[in-house]
Coordinates of C-alpha atoms in Angstrom, one line a residue:
X1 CA -124.8 84.8 178.8
X2 CA -128.1 84.1 177.0
X3 CA -127.1 82.7 173.6
X4 CA -129.2 81.7 170.5
X5 CA -127.7 79.3 168.0
X6 CA -129.3 79.6 164.6
X7 CA -129.7 76.0 163.5
X8 CA -128.1 72.9 165.0
X9 CA -126.0 71.7 162.1
X10 CA -122.5 70.5 162.1
X11 CA -120.8 73.8 163.1
X12 CA -123.5 75.6 165.1
X13 CA -124.5 72.4 166.9
X14 CA -120.9 71.7 167.8
X15 CA -120.1 75.1 169.3
X16 CA -123.5 75.4 170.9
X17 CA -122.8 72.1 172.8
X18 CA -119.4 73.4 173.9
X19 CA -121.0 76.6 175.2
X20 CA -123.5 74.5 177.2
X21 CA -120.5 72.6 178.7
X22 CA -119.2 76.0 179.7
X23 CA -122.3 76.7 181.6
X24 CA -124.0 79.2 179.2
X25 CA -127.8 79.4 178.6
X26 CA -128.0 78.2 175.0
X27 CA -131.1 77.7 172.8
X28 CA -131.1 76.3 169.3
X29 CA -133.5 77.8 166.7
X30 CA -134.3 74.9 164.3
X31 CA -136.9 73.7 161.9
X32 CA -139.7 71.5 163.2
X33 CA -138.2 68.3 162.0
X34 CA -134.9 68.9 163.6
X35 CA -136.7 70.0 166.8
X36 CA -138.4 66.7 167.0
X37 CA -135.2 64.9 166.4
X38 CA -133.4 66.8 169.2
X39 CA -136.3 66.3 171.6
X40 CA -136.2 62.5 171.0
X41 CA -132.5 61.9 170.9
X42 CA -130.9 65.0 172.2
X43 CA -127.9 66.6 170.6
X44 CA -125.1 64.1 169.9
X45 CA -121.5 64.9 169.1
X46 CA -118.7 62.4 168.5
X47 CA -115.3 64.2 169.0
X48 CA -111.8 63.3 170.0
X49 CA -111.9 66.3 172.3
X50 CA -114.9 64.9 174.2
X51 CA -118.3 63.6 173.2
X52 CA -121.5 65.3 174.0
X53 CA -125.0 63.7 174.3
X54 CA -127.9 65.3 176.0
X55 CA -131.1 67.3 175.8
X56 CA -130.9 70.9 174.6
X57 CA -133.3 73.8 174.5
X58 CA -135.0 74.2 171.1
X59 CA -137.1 77.0 169.5
X60 CA -139.0 76.3 166.3
X61 CA -138.6 78.5 163.3
X62 CA -141.7 80.4 162.3
X63 CA -143.1 80.5 165.9
X64 CA -143.4 83.6 168.1
X65 CA -140.3 84.0 170.2
X66 CA -140.4 86.4 173.1
X67 CA -137.0 85.9 174.6
X68 CA -134.2 88.4 174.0
X69 CA -130.6 87.2 173.6
X70 CA -127.2 88.6 174.4
X71 CA -125.6 86.9 171.5
X72 CA -126.7 85.0 168.4
X73 CA -124.3 82.5 166.9
X74 CA -124.6 82.2 163.2
X75 CA -122.9 79.3 161.4
X76 CA -124.9 78.7 158.2
X77 CA -123.7 78.3 154.7
X78 CA -123.2 81.5 152.8
X79 CA -125.9 80.7 150.3
X80 CA -128.4 80.5 153.2
X81 CA -127.4 83.9 154.6
X82 CA -130.3 86.0 153.1
X83 CA -132.9 83.7 154.7
X84 CA -130.9 83.7 158.0
X85 CA -130.9 87.5 158.1
X86 CA -134.7 87.7 157.7
X87 CA -135.0 85.1 160.5
X88 CA -132.7 87.2 162.8
X89 CA -134.3 90.6 162.3
X90 CA -137.1 90.1 164.9
X91 CA -134.8 88.2 167.3
X92 CA -132.1 90.9 167.7
X93 CA -132.8 93.2 170.7
X94 CA -131.3 96.6 171.2
X95 CA -128.2 95.1 172.8
X96 CA -128.0 91.8 170.9
X97 CA -124.8 91.1 169.0
X98 CA -124.3 88.5 166.3
X99 CA -121.2 86.2 166.0
X100 CA -120.9 84.8 162.5
X101 CA -118.6 81.9 161.8
X102 CA -118.9 82.1 158.0
X103 CA -116.6 81.9 155.0
X104 CA -115.5 85.0 153.1
X105 CA -116.1 88.7 153.6
X106 CA -119.2 89.3 151.6
X107 CA -121.2 87.7 154.3
X108 CA -120.0 90.3 156.7
X109 CA -120.8 93.1 154.3
X110 CA -124.4 91.8 154.2
X111 CA -124.7 91.6 158.0
X112 CA -123.1 95.0 158.5
X113 CA -125.5 96.6 156.0
X114 CA -128.5 95.1 157.9
X115 CA -127.5 95.3 161.6
X116 CA -124.6 97.7 161.7
X117 CA -120.9 96.8 162.0
X118 CA -120.9 97.5 165.8
X119 CA -123.4 94.6 166.2
X120 CA -121.4 92.1 164.3
X121 CA -118.4 90.3 166.0
X122 CA -115.8 88.5 164.0
X123 CA -115.3 84.7 164.2
X124 CA -112.7 82.5 162.6
X125 CA -112.9 78.7 163.1
X126 CA -110.6 75.9 161.8
X127 CA -112.5 72.7 162.4
X128 CA -113.9 69.8 160.3
X129 CA -117.4 68.8 161.3
X130 CA -120.2 67.0 159.5
X131 CA -123.8 66.0 160.2
X132 CA -124.4 62.3 159.6
X133 CA -127.7 60.7 158.4
X134 CA -128.9 60.3 162.0
X135 CA -128.4 64.0 162.7
X136 CA -125.3 63.4 164.9
X137 CA -122.3 65.7 164.6
X138 CA -119.0 64.1 163.7
X139 CA -115.8 66.0 164.5
X140 CA -113.1 64.8 162.1
X141 CA -109.7 64.8 163.6
X142 CA -108.8 66.7 166.8
X143 CA -108.3 70.2 165.4
X144 CA -110.5 72.9 166.8
X145 CA -109.3 76.5 166.7
X146 CA -111.7 79.4 167.3
X147 CA -110.7 83.1 167.3
X148 CA -113.2 85.8 168.1
X149 CA -112.9 89.6 168.3
X150 CA -114.8 92.9 168.2
X151 CA -115.1 94.8 165.0
X152 CA -116.1 98.0 166.9
X153 CA -115.1 99.2 170.3
X154 CA -118.7 99.2 171.6
X155 CA -118.9 95.4 171.3
X156 CA -115.5 94.5 172.8
X157 CA -116.9 93.7 176.3
X158 CA -119.3 91.1 175.0
X159 CA -116.7 89.7 172.6
X160 CA -114.4 89.2 175.6
X161 CA -117.2 87.7 177.6
X162 CA -117.9 85.2 174.9
X163 CA -114.2 84.4 174.6
X164 CA -114.0 83.8 178.4
X165 CA -116.9 81.3 178.1
X166 CA -115.6 79.4 175.1
X167 CA -112.1 79.4 176.5
X168 CA -113.4 77.0 179.2
X169 CA -114.0 74.3 176.5
X170 CA -111.4 72.1 174.7
X171 CA -109.6 73.4 171.7
X172 CA -107.5 76.5 170.9
X173 CA -109.4 79.6 171.8
X174 CA -108.0 83.0 171.0
X175 CA -109.2 86.6 171.4
X176 CA -108.0 88.7 168.4
X177 CA -107.4 92.4 168.6
X178 CA -107.4 92.5 164.8
X179 CA -110.1 90.1 163.8
X180 CA -110.5 91.7 160.3
X181 CA -106.9 90.6 159.6
X182 CA -107.7 87.1 160.9
X183 CA -110.7 86.9 158.6
X184 CA -108.6 87.8 155.6
X185 CA -105.9 85.3 156.6
X186 CA -108.5 82.5 156.6
X187 CA -110.2 83.6 153.5
X188 CA -107.0 83.8 151.5
X189 CA -106.1 80.2 152.7
X190 CA -109.6 78.8 152.1
X191 CA -109.9 80.3 148.7
X192 CA -106.5 79.1 147.5
X193 CA -107.1 75.6 148.9
X194 CA -110.7 75.4 147.5
X195 CA -109.6 76.5 144.1
X196 CA -107.1 73.7 143.7
X197 CA -108.9 70.9 145.5
X198 CA -112.2 71.6 143.7
X199 CA -110.6 72.1 140.3
X200 CA -108.3 69.0 140.6
X201 CA -110.9 66.9 142.6
X202 CA -108.2 65.6 145.0
X203 CA -106.6 66.4 148.3
X204 CA -103.5 68.5 148.7
X205 CA -101.2 65.5 149.0
X206 CA -102.6 64.0 145.8
X207 CA -102.2 67.3 143.9
X208 CA -98.6 67.8 145.1
X209 CA -97.8 64.3 143.9
X210 CA -98.4 65.3 140.3
X211 CA -95.8 66.8 137.9
X212 CA -97.2 70.4 138.1
X213 CA -99.1 70.2 141.3
X214 CA -96.8 72.3 143.5
X215 CA -96.6 75.2 141.0
X216 CA -100.4 75.1 140.7
X217 CA -100.8 75.4 144.5
X218 CA -98.2 78.2 144.7
X219 CA -100.0 80.1 142.0
X220 CA -103.3 79.9 143.9
X221 CA -101.6 81.1 147.1
X222 CA -100.0 84.0 145.2
X223 CA -103.4 85.0 143.7
X224 CA -105.4 85.1 146.9
X225 CA -102.6 86.8 149.0
X226 CA -102.2 89.5 146.3
X227 CA -105.9 90.4 146.8
X228 CA -105.5 90.5 150.6
X229 CA -102.5 92.7 150.3
X230 CA -104.2 95.0 147.7
X231 CA -107.2 95.3 150.1
X232 CA -104.9 96.5 152.9
X233 CA -104.6 93.2 154.7
X234 CA -101.2 91.6 153.7
X235 CA -100.8 88.3 155.4
X236 CA -98.2 88.3 158.2
X237 CA -95.5 85.7 158.0
X238 CA -97.1 83.5 160.7
X239 CA -100.2 83.3 158.6
X240 CA -98.2 82.5 155.4
X241 CA -96.3 79.8 157.3
X242 CA -99.6 78.3 158.4
X243 CA -100.9 78.3 154.9
X244 CA -97.8 76.8 153.5
X245 CA -97.9 74.0 156.1
X246 CA -101.4 73.1 155.1
X247 CA -101.2 73.6 151.4
X248 CA -97.6 72.7 150.5
X249 CA -97.1 69.6 152.6
X250 CA -96.9 66.4 150.6
X251 CA -98.4 64.5 153.6
X252 CA -101.4 66.8 153.8
X253 CA -104.8 65.1 153.2
X254 CA -106.6 68.4 153.5
X255 CA -109.3 69.4 151.0
X256 CA -111.8 72.2 151.1
X257 CA -115.3 71.6 152.4
X258 CA -116.6 72.6 149.0
X259 CA -114.6 69.7 147.5
X260 CA -116.2 67.4 150.0
X261 CA -119.6 68.8 149.0
X262 CA -118.9 68.1 145.4
X263 CA -117.9 64.5 146.2
X264 CA -121.2 64.1 148.1
X265 CA -123.2 65.5 145.2
X266 CA -124.5 68.5 147.0
X267 CA -126.7 70.8 144.8
X268 CA -125.3 74.1 146.1
X269 CA -121.8 75.3 146.9
X270 CA -120.3 78.3 148.6
X271 CA -118.5 79.2 145.3
X272 CA -119.8 82.8 145.2
X273 CA -118.7 83.7 148.7
X274 CA -115.3 81.9 148.6
X275 CA -114.1 82.3 145.0
X276 CA -116.5 84.6 143.3
X277 CA -116.2 87.5 145.7
X278 CA -112.4 87.2 145.7
X279 CA -112.5 87.6 141.9
X280 CA -114.8 90.7 142.3
X281 CA -112.4 92.4 144.7
X282 CA -109.5 91.5 142.4
X283 CA -111.2 93.2 139.4
X284 CA -111.8 96.3 141.5
X285 CA -108.1 96.3 142.3
X286 CA -107.0 95.6 138.7
X287 CA -105.5 92.2 139.7
X288 CA -105.7 89.2 137.4
X289 CA -106.5 85.8 139.0
X290 CA -106.4 83.3 136.1
X291 CA -106.4 80.1 138.3
X292 CA -109.3 81.3 140.5
X293 CA -111.2 82.4 137.4
X294 CA -110.9 78.8 136.0
X295 CA -111.9 77.3 139.3
X296 CA -115.0 79.6 139.6
X297 CA -116.1 78.6 136.1
X298 CA -115.7 75.0 137.0
X299 CA -117.8 75.4 140.2
X300 CA -120.5 77.3 138.3
X301 CA -120.7 74.5 135.7
X302 CA -121.0 71.9 138.5
X303 CA -123.9 73.8 140.1
X304 CA -125.7 74.2 136.7
X305 CA -125.4 70.5 136.0
X306 CA -126.7 69.6 139.5
X307 CA -129.6 72.0 139.0
X308 CA -130.5 70.3 135.7
X309 CA -130.6 66.8 137.2

């Protein structure tokens, strides 16, 4: 399979490297500075599931690219999606499909509107990766779960081919026959967890150690799962159990990537895609989300303050 990975950041670089290990023909579309870095040092990943270090194929953004790809892996931040779509337009051939590994559902709405639902696979990843100051990818912990699936019958064969390839790499790899439900399961969990960890500026264990922490987390879970149910995707018990294990365990040190971005002083957050769009869908359903509304206000104030600095 001929695969293009848009960027070589923490997520795209990690899964691109794993696909290379699985014997796939992988190229990374990167900016000129990142291309030079990769040419000089190769792609470097530190992971408990196996390190990777070696040369990779790079293509430079803004240059003419004649190759046609079977699949494009998209793992950018949601606020970079509009630019990514413009980059992808000339790179998608008649039979090219796109596999996003993105947070929220509004990102899929945008991709569907541009390329058609039958060209957009579904991807759900549970992993913590970061890019350090040297451009090396750090995999935190050993959790790496990736589910993929087709969102239209016409793209099932390539979705299964991708799954067969990625299943040869370490980590939990699943093919989902209902990837839309899997996307809602993750979004409900991420939105609830992001709301409390960003608002409280602490990890789950720290929040649960406070007098009202557990009730706060349970309220966030109730709010996001009510929107999923109202949208036709009630979370199955196994997904609820997984959410409770992560967000209601006193020993949990989990915090949302947005909370880590705040701690790092990042200027932009995925607040609109993770929290804002959940609120929009809730309003359309006539559902009130007071905790998420407070969290979204908090995140917007943070971004305004960062923009003013």
